[in-house]
Short mmCIF file of C-alpha atoms and ligand atoms in Angstrom, two decimals:
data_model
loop_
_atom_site.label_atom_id
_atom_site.label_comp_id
_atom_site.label_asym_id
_atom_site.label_seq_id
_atom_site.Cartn_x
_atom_site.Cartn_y
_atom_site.Cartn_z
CA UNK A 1217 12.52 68.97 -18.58
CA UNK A 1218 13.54 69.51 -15.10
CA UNK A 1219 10.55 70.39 -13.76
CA UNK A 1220 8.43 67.58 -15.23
CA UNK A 1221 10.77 65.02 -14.37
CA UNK A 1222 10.91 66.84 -10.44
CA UNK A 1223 6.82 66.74 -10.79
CA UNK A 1224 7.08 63.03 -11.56
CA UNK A 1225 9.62 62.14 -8.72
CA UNK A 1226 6.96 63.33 -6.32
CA UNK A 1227 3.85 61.43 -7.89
CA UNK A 1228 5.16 57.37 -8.48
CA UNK A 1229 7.44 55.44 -9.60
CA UNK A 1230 8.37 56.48 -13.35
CA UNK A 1231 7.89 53.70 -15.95
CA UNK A 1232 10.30 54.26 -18.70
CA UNK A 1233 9.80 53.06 -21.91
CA UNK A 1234 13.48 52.03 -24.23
CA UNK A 1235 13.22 51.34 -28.00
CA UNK A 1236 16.24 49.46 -28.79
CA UNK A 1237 17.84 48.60 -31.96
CA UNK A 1238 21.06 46.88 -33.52
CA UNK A 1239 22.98 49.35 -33.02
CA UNK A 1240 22.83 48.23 -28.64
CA UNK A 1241 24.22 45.41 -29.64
CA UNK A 1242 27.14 46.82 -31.94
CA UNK A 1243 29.27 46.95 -29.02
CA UNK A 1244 28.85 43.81 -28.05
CA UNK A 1245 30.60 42.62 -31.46
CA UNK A 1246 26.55 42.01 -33.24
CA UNK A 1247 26.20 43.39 -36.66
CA UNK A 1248 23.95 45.95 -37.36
CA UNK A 1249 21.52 45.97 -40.31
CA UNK A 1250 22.25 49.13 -42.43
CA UNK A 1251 25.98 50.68 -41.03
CA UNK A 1252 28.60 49.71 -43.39
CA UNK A 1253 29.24 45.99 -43.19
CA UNK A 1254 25.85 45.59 -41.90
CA UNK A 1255 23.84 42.45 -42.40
CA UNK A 1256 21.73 43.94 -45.25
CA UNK A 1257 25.12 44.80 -47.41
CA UNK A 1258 26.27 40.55 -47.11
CA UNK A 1259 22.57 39.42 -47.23
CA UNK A 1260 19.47 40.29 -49.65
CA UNK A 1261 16.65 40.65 -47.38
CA UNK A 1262 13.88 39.22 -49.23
CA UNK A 1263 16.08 36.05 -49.55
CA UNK A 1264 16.96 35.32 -45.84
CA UNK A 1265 14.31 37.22 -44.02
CA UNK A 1266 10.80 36.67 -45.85
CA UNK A 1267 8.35 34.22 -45.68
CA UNK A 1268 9.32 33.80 -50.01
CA UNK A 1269 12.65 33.29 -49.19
CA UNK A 1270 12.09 30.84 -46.92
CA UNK A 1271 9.86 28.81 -49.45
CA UNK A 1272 12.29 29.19 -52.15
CA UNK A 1273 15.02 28.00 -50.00
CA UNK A 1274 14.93 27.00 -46.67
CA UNK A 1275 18.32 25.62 -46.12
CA UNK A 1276 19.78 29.21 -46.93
CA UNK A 1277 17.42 30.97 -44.22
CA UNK A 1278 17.91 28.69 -41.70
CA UNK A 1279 21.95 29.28 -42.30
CA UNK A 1280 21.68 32.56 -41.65
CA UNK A 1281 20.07 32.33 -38.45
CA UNK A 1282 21.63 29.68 -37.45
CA UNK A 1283 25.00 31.49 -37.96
CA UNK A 1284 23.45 34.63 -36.01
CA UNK A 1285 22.71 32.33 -33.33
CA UNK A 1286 25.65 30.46 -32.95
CA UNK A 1287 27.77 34.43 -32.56
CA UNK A 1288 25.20 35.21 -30.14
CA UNK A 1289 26.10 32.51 -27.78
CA UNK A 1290 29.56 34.14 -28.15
CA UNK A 1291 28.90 37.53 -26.93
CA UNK A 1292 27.96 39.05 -24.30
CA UNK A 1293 25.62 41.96 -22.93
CA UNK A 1294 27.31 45.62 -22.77
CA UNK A 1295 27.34 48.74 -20.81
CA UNK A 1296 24.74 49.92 -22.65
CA UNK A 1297 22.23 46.96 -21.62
CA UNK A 1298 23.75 46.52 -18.04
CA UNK A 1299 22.50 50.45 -17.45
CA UNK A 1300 19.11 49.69 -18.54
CA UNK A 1301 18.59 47.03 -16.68
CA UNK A 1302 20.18 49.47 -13.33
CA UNK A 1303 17.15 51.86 -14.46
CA UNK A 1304 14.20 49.17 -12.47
CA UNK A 1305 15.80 49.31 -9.30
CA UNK A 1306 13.71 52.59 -9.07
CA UNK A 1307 11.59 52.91 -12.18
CA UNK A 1308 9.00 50.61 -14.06
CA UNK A 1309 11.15 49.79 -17.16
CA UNK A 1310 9.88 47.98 -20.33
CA UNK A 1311 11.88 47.36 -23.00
CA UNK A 1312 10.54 47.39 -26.74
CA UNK A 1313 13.21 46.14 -28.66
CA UNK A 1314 13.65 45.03 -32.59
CA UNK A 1315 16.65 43.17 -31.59
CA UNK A 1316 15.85 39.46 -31.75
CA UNK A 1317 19.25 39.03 -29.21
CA UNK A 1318 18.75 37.97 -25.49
CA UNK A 1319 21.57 40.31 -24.25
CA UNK A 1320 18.77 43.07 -22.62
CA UNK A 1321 17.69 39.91 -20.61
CA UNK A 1322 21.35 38.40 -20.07
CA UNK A 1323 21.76 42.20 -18.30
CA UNK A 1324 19.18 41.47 -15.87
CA UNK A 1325 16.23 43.32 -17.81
CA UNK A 1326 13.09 41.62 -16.76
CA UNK A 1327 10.61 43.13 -18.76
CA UNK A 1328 11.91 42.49 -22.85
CA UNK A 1329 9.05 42.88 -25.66
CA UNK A 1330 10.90 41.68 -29.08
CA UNK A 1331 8.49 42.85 -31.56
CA UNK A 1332 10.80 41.36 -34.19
CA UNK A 1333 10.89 37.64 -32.51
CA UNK A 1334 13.68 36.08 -30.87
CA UNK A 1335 17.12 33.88 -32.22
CA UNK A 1336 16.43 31.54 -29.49
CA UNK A 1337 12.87 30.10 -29.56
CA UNK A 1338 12.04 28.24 -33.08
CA UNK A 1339 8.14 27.91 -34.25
CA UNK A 1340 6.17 25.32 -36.10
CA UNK A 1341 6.03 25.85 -39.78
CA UNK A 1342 2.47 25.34 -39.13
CA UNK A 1343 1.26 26.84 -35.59
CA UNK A 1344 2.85 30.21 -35.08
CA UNK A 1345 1.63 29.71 -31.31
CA UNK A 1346 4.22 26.69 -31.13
CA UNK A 1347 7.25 28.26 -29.84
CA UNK A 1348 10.40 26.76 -27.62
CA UNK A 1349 13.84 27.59 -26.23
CA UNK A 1350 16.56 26.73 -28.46
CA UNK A 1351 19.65 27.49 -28.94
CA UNK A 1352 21.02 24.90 -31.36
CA UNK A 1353 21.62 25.18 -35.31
CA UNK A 1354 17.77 24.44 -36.69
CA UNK A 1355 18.43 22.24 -39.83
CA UNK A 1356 16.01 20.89 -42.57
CA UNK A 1357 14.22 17.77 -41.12
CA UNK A 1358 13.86 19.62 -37.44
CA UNK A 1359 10.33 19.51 -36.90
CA UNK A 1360 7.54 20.24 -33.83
CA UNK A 1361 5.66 17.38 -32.08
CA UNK A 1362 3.19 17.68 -35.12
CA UNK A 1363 5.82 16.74 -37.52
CA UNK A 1364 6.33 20.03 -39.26
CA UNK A 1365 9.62 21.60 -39.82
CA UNK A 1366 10.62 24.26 -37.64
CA UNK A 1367 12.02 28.14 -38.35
CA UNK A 1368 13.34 30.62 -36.53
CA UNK A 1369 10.78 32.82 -34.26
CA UNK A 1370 11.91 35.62 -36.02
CA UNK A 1371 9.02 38.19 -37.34
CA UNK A 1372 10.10 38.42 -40.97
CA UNK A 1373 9.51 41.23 -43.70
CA UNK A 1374 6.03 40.99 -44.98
CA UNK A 1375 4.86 39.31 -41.69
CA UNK A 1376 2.64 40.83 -39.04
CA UNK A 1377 4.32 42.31 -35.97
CA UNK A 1378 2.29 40.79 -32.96
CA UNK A 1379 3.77 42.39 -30.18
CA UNK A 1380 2.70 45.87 -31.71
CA UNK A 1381 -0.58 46.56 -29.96
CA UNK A 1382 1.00 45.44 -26.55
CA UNK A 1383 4.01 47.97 -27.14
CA UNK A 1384 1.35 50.53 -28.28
CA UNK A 1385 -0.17 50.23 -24.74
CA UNK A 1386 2.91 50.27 -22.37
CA UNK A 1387 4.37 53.74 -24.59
CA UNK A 1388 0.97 54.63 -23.98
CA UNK A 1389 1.43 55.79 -20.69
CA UNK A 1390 5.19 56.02 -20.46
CA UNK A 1391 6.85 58.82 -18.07
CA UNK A 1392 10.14 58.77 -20.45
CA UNK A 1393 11.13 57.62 -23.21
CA UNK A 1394 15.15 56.45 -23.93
CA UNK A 1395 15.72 55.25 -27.60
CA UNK A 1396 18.60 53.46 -28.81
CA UNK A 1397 20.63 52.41 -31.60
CA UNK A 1398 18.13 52.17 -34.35
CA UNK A 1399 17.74 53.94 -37.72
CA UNK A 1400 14.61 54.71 -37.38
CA UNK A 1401 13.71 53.02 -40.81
CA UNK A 1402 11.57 50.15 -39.88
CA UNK A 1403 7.80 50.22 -39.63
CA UNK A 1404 5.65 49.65 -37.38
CA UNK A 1405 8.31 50.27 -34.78
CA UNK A 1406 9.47 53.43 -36.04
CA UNK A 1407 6.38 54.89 -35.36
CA UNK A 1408 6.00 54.08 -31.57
CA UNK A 1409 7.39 57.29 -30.27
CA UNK A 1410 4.30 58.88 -31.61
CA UNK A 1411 2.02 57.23 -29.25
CA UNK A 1412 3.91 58.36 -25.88
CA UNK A 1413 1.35 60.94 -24.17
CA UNK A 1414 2.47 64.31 -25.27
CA UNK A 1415 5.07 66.11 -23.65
CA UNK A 1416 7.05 63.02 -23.06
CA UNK A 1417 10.95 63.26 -22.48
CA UNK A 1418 12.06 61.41 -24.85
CA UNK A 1419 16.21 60.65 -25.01
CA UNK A 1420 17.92 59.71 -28.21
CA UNK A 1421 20.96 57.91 -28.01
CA UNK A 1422 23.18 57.11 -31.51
CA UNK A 1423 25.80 57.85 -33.02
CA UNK A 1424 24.53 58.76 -36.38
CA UNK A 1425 20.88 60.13 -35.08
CA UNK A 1426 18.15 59.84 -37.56
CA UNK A 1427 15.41 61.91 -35.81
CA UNK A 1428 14.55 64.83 -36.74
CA UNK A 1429 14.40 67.21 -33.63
CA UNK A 1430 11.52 69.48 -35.36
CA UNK A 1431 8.79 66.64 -35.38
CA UNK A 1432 9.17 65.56 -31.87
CA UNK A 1433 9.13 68.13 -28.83
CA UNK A 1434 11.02 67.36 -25.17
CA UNK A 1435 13.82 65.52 -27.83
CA UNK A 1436 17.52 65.34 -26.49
CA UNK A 1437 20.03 63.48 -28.66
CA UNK A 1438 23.31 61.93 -27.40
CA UNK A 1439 25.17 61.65 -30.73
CA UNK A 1440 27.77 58.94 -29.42
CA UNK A 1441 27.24 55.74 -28.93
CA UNK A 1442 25.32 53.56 -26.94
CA UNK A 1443 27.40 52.31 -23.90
CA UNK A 1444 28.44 55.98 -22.96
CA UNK A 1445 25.26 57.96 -24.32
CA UNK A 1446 23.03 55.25 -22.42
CA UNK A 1447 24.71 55.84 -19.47
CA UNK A 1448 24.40 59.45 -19.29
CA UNK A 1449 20.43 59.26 -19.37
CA UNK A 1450 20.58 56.78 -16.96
CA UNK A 1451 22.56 59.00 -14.48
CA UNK A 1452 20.13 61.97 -15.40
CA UNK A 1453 16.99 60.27 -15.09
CA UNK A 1454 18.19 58.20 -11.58
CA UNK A 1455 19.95 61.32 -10.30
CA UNK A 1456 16.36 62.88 -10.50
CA UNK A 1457 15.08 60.72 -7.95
CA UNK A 1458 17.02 61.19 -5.15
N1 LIG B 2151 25.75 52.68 -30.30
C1 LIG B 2151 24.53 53.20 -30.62
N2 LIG B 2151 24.00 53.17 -31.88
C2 LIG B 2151 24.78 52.61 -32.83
C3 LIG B 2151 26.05 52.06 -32.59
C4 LIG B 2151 26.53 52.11 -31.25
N3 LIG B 2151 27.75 51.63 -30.91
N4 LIG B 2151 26.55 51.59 -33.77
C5 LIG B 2151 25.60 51.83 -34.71
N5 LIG B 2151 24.55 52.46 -34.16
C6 LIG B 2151 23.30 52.92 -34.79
C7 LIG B 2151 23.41 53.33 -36.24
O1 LIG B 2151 23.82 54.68 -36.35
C8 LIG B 2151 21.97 53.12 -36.72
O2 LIG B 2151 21.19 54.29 -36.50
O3 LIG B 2151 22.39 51.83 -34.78
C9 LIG B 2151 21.45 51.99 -35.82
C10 LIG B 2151 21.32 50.67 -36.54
O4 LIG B 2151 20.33 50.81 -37.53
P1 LIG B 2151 19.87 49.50 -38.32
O5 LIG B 2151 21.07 48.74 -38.74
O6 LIG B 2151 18.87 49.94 -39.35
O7 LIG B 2151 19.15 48.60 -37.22
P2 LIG B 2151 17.68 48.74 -36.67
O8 LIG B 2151 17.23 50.17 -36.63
O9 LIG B 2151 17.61 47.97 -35.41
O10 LIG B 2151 16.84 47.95 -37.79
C11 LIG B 2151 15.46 47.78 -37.54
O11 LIG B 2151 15.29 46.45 -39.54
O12 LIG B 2151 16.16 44.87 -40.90
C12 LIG B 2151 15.21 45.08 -39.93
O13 LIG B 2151 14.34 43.46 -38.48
C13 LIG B 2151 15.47 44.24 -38.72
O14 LIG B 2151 15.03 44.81 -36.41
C14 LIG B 2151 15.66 45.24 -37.60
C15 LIG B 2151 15.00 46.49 -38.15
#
């Protein structure tokens, strides 16, 4: 790992590629999805996070983001996303994150892909391309310029993941490879470590890793959690480039 990592040093600038998931966030006070007392265990999905659920009823969706939202305003980044973001004062660093929070970007990342949406931009019912900032509670009657009622820009199950191709292209390419806090459960983003060029470092950082090493080669896995494990890749991979 050493040596590829020295070769790189002396070529360019790496760009390093980081998969987050909820579990970045879980120190910042964010539920996860799938630990115990996870979103999914209070919530059915297919009633708060599907494009059914949201026909059937509306007002119940919209609660749930809206009380996301509203905690999100309350929190803030951790050491964990403040690392990341330390990683581009030498390094090309996009971020491909299922996390629909703004804390990567609150930590001074500048380069955030959500392929899962975000909690503060909203969407026409009716133009998917209509999306704006906001950061209130989005109630029934809220609706775009056109007159149509407004939901959360939040990808939801069932619904086509947008971002995907881009993310496809920037792993593509990457130098390294840092993933965090995520089960690993969730197509099409699960599957993006696959299309890093072979040979890849990739770093695995969670406390409960769900990665097999066999199936990926140049895998090491921090089991601990994200603000200390993050931290210790960042040190290796900036301590490489002196
Ligand atoms: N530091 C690092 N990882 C942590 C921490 C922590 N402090 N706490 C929990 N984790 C890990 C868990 O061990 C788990 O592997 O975070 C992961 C969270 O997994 P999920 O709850 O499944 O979240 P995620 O992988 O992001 O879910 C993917 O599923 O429901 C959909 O759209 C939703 O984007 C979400 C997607």
């Amino acid at each position: 790992m050493s040596t590829t990592l020295g070769w790189i040093k002396k070529m360019k600038k790496m760009k390093i590629i980081v998969l987050t998931g909820a579990g970045i966030s879980a120190e910042s006070g964010l539920k996860t999805f799938r630990d115990a007392d996870g979103l999914w265990e209070g919530h059915d999905i297919m009633e708060v996070a599907s494009p059914e659920g949201f026909t059937k009823n509306p007002a119940l969706v919209l609660d749930f983001y809206n009380q996301r939202r509203r905690q999100l305003l309350e929190v803030t980044p951790n050491e964990a996303h403040t690392q990341i973001a330390k990683l581009e004062t030498k390094n090309e660093v996009v971020i491909i994150t299922q996390n629909v929070d703004d804390l990567h970007e609150r930590a001074g990342s500048s380069n955030v892909l959500h392929l899962h949406g975000e909690l503060l931009k909203v969407r026409s019912t009716q133009n998917e391309y209509n999306i704006k900032y906001w950061d209130k509670d989005i109630v029934l009657g809220d609706t775009c310029e056109d007159g149509h009622q407004l939901r959360p820009h939040i990808v939801w199950f069932g619904e086509a993941v947008p971002m995907f191709e881009k993310a496809v292209l920037e792993i593509s390419n990457a130098d390294a490879v840092i993933i965090v806090g995520t089960s690993m459960q969730v197509y099409p983003a699960a599957g993006l470590v696959h299309y890093a060029p072979k040979n890849t470092p990739i770093y695995f950082v969670d406390p409960k890793p769900n990665i097999s090493q066999s199936f990926i080669d140049n895998l090491t896995i921090y089991a601990e959690k994200a603000s200390t494990g993050v931290k210790k890749v960042v040190d290796v991979l900036l301590d490489n480039q002196d």
